[in-house]
Coordinates of N, CA, C and O in Angstrom, one line a residue:
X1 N 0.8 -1.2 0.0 CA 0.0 0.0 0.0 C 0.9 1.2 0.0 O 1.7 1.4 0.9
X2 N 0.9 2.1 -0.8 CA 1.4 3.5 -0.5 C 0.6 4.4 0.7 O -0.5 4.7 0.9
X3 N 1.7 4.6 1.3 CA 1.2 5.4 2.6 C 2.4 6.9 2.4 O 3.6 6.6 2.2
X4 N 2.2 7.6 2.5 CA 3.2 8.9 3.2 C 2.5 9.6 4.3 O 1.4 10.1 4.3
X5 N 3.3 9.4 5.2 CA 3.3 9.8 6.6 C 1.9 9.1 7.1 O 1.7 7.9 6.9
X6 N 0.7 10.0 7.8 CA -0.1 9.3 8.1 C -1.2 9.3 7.6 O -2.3 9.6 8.2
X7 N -1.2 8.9 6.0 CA -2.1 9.5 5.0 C -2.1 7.9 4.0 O -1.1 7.2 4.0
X8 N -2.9 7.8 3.4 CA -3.2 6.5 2.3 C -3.3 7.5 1.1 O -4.0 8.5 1.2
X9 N -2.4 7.2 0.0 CA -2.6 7.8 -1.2 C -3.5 6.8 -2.3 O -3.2 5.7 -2.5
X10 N -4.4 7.4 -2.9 CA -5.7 6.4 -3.8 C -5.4 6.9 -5.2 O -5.2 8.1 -5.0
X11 N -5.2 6.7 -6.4 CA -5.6 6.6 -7.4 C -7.0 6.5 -7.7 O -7.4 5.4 -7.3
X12 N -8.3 7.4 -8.4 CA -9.6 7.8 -8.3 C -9.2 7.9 -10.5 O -8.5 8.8 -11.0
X13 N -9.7 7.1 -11.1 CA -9.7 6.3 -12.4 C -11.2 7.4 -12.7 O -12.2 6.7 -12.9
X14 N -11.7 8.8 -12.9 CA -12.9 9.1 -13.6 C -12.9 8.9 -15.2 O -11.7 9.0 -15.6
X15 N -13.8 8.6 -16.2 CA -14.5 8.6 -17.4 C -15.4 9.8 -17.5 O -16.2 10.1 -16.6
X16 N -15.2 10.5 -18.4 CA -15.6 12.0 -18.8 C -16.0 12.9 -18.3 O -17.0 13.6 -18.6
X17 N -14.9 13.3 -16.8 CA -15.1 14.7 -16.4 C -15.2 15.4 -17.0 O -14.9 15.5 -18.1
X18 N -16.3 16.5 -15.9 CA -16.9 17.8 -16.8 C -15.6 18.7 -17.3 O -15.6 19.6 -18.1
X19 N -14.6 18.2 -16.4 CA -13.3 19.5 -16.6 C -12.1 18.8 -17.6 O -11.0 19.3 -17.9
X20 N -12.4 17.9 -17.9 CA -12.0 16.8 -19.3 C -13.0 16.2 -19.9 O -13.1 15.0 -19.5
X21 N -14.0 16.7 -21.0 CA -15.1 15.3 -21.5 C -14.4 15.1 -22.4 O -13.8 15.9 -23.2
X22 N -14.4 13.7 -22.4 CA -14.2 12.7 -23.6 C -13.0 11.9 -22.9 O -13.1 10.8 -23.3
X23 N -11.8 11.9 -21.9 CA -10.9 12.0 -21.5 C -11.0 10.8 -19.8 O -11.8 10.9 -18.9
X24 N -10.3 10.3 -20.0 CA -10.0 9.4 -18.9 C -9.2 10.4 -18.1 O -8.5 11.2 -18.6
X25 N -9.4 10.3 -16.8 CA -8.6 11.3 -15.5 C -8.3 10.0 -13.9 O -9.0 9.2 -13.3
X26 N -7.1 10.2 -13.8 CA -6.9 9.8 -12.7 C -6.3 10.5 -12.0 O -5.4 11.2 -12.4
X27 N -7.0 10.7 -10.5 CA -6.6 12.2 -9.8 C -6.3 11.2 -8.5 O -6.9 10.3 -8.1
X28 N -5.1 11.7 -7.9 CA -4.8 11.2 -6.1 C -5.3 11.7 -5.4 O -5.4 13.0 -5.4
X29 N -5.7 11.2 -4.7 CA -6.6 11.2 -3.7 C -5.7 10.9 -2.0 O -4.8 10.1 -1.9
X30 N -5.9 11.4 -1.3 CA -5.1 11.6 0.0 C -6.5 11.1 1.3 O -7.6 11.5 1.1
X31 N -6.1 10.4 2.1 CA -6.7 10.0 3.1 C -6.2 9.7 4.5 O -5.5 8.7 4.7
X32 N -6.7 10.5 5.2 CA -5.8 10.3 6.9 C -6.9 10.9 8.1 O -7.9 11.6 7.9
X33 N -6.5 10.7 9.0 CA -7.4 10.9 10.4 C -8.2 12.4 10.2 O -9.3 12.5 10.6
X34 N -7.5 13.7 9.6 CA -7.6 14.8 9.6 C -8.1 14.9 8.5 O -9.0 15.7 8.7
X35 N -8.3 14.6 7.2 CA -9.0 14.9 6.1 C -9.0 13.8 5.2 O -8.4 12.8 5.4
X36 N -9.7 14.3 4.0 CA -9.9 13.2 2.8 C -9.8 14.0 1.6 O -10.4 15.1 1.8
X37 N -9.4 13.9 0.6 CA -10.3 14.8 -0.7 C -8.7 14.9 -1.5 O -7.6 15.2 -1.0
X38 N -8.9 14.5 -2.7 CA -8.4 15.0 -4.1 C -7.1 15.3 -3.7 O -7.0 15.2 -2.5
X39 N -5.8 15.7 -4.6 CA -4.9 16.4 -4.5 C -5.0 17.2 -6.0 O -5.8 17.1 -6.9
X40 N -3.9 17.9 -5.8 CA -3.9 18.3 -7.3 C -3.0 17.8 -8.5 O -2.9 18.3 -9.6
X41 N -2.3 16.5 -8.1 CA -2.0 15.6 -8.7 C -3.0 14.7 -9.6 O -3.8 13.9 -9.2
X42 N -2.7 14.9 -10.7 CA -3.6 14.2 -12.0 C -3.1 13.6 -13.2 O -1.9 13.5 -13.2
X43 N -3.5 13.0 -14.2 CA -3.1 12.4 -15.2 C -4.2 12.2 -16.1 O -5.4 11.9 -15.8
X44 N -3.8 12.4 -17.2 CA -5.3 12.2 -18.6 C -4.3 11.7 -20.1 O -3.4 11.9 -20.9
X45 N -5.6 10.9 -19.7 CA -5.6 10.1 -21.4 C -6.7 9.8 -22.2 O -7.7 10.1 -21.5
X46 N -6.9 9.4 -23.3 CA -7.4 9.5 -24.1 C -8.1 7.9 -24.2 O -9.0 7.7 -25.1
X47 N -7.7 6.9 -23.0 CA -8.4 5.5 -22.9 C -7.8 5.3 -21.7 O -6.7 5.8 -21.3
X48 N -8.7 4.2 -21.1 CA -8.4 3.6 -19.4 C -7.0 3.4 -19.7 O -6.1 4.2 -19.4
X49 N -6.7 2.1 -20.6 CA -5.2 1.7 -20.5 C -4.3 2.6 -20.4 O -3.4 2.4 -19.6
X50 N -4.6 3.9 -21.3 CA -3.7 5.1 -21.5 C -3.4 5.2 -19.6 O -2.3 5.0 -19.1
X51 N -4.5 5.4 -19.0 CA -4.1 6.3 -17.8 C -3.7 5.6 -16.8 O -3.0 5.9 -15.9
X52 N -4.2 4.2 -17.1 CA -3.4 2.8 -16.3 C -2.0 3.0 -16.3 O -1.2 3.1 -15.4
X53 N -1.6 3.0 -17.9 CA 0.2 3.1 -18.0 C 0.6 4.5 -17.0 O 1.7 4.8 -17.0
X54 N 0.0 5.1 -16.4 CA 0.9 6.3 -16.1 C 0.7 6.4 -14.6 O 1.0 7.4 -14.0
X55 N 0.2 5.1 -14.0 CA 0.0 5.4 -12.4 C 1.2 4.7 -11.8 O 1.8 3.7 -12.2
X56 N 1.4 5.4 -10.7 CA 2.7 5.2 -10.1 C 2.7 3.6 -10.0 O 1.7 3.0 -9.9
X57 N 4.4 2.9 -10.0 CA 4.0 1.7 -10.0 C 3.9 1.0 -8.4 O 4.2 1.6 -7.4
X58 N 3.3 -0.1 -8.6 CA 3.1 -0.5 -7.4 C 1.8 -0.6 -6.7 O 1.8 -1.0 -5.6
X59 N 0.7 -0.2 -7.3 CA -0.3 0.3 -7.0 C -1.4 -0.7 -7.7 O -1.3 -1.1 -8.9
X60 N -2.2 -1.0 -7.0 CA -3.1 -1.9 -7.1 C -4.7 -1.6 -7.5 O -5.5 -0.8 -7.0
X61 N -4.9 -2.2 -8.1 CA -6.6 -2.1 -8.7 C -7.8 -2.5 -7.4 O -7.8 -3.7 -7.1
X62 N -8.4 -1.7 -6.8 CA -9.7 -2.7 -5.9 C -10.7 -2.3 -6.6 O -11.8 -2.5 -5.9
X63 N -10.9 -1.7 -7.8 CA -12.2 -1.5 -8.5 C -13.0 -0.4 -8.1 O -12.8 0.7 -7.6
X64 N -14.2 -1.2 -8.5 CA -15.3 0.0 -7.8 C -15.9 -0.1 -6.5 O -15.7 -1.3 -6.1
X65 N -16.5 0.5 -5.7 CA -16.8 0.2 -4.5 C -18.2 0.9 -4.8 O -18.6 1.8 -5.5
X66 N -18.8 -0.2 -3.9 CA -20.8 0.3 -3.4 C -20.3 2.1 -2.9 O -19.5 2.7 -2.2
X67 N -21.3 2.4 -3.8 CA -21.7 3.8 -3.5 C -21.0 5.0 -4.2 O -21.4 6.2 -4.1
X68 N -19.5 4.5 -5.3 CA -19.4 5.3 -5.9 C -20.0 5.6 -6.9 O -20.8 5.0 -7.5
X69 N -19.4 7.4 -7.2 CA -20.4 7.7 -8.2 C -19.9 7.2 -9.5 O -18.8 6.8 -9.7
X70 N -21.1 7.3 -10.4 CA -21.2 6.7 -12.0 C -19.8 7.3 -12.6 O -19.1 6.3 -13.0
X71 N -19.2 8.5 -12.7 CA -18.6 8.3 -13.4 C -17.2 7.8 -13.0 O -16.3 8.0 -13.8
X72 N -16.9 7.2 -11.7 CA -16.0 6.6 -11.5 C -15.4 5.7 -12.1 O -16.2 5.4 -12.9
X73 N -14.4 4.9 -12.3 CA -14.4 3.8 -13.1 C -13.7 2.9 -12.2 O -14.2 1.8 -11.9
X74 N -12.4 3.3 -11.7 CA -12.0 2.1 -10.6 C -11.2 3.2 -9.5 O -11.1 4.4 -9.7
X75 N -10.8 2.5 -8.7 CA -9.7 3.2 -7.4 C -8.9 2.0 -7.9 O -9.2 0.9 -8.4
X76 N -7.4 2.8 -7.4 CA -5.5 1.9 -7.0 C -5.5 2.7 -6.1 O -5.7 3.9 -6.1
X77 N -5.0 1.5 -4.8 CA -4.4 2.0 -3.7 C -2.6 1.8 -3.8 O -1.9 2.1 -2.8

């Protein structure tokens, strides 16, 4: 699992953000006792595989989870 300090870093896989349509986005995501939400670290391509190739290595697929939204496509932890 990637951790820095006392934080979980996520890979968040969206399909056609409004702030990219047409465009695959994978944005990090930061998670720890004190907050949660986005970083401004990102990545875009033009197909899933594209943005697969460009996530840090080491980082694992758990898919989708109950309750995300639609245009999610997968999380790497």
């Amino acid at each position: 699992m990637n951790t820095t300090g006392d934080y979980l870093s996520m890979w968040v896989i969206y399909e056609d953000p409004t702030d990219n349509p047409g465009k695959f986005v994978a944005r990090m995501h930061m998670a720890g006792r004190e907050c949660y939400g986005a970083t401004e670290l990102h990545v875009v391509g033009d197909s899933l595989d594209e943005v697969r190739d460009k996530l840090p290595p080491g980082v694992v697929n758990i898919g989708r989870q109950i309750g995300d939204e639609p245009h999610i496509v997968e999380v790497w932890l």
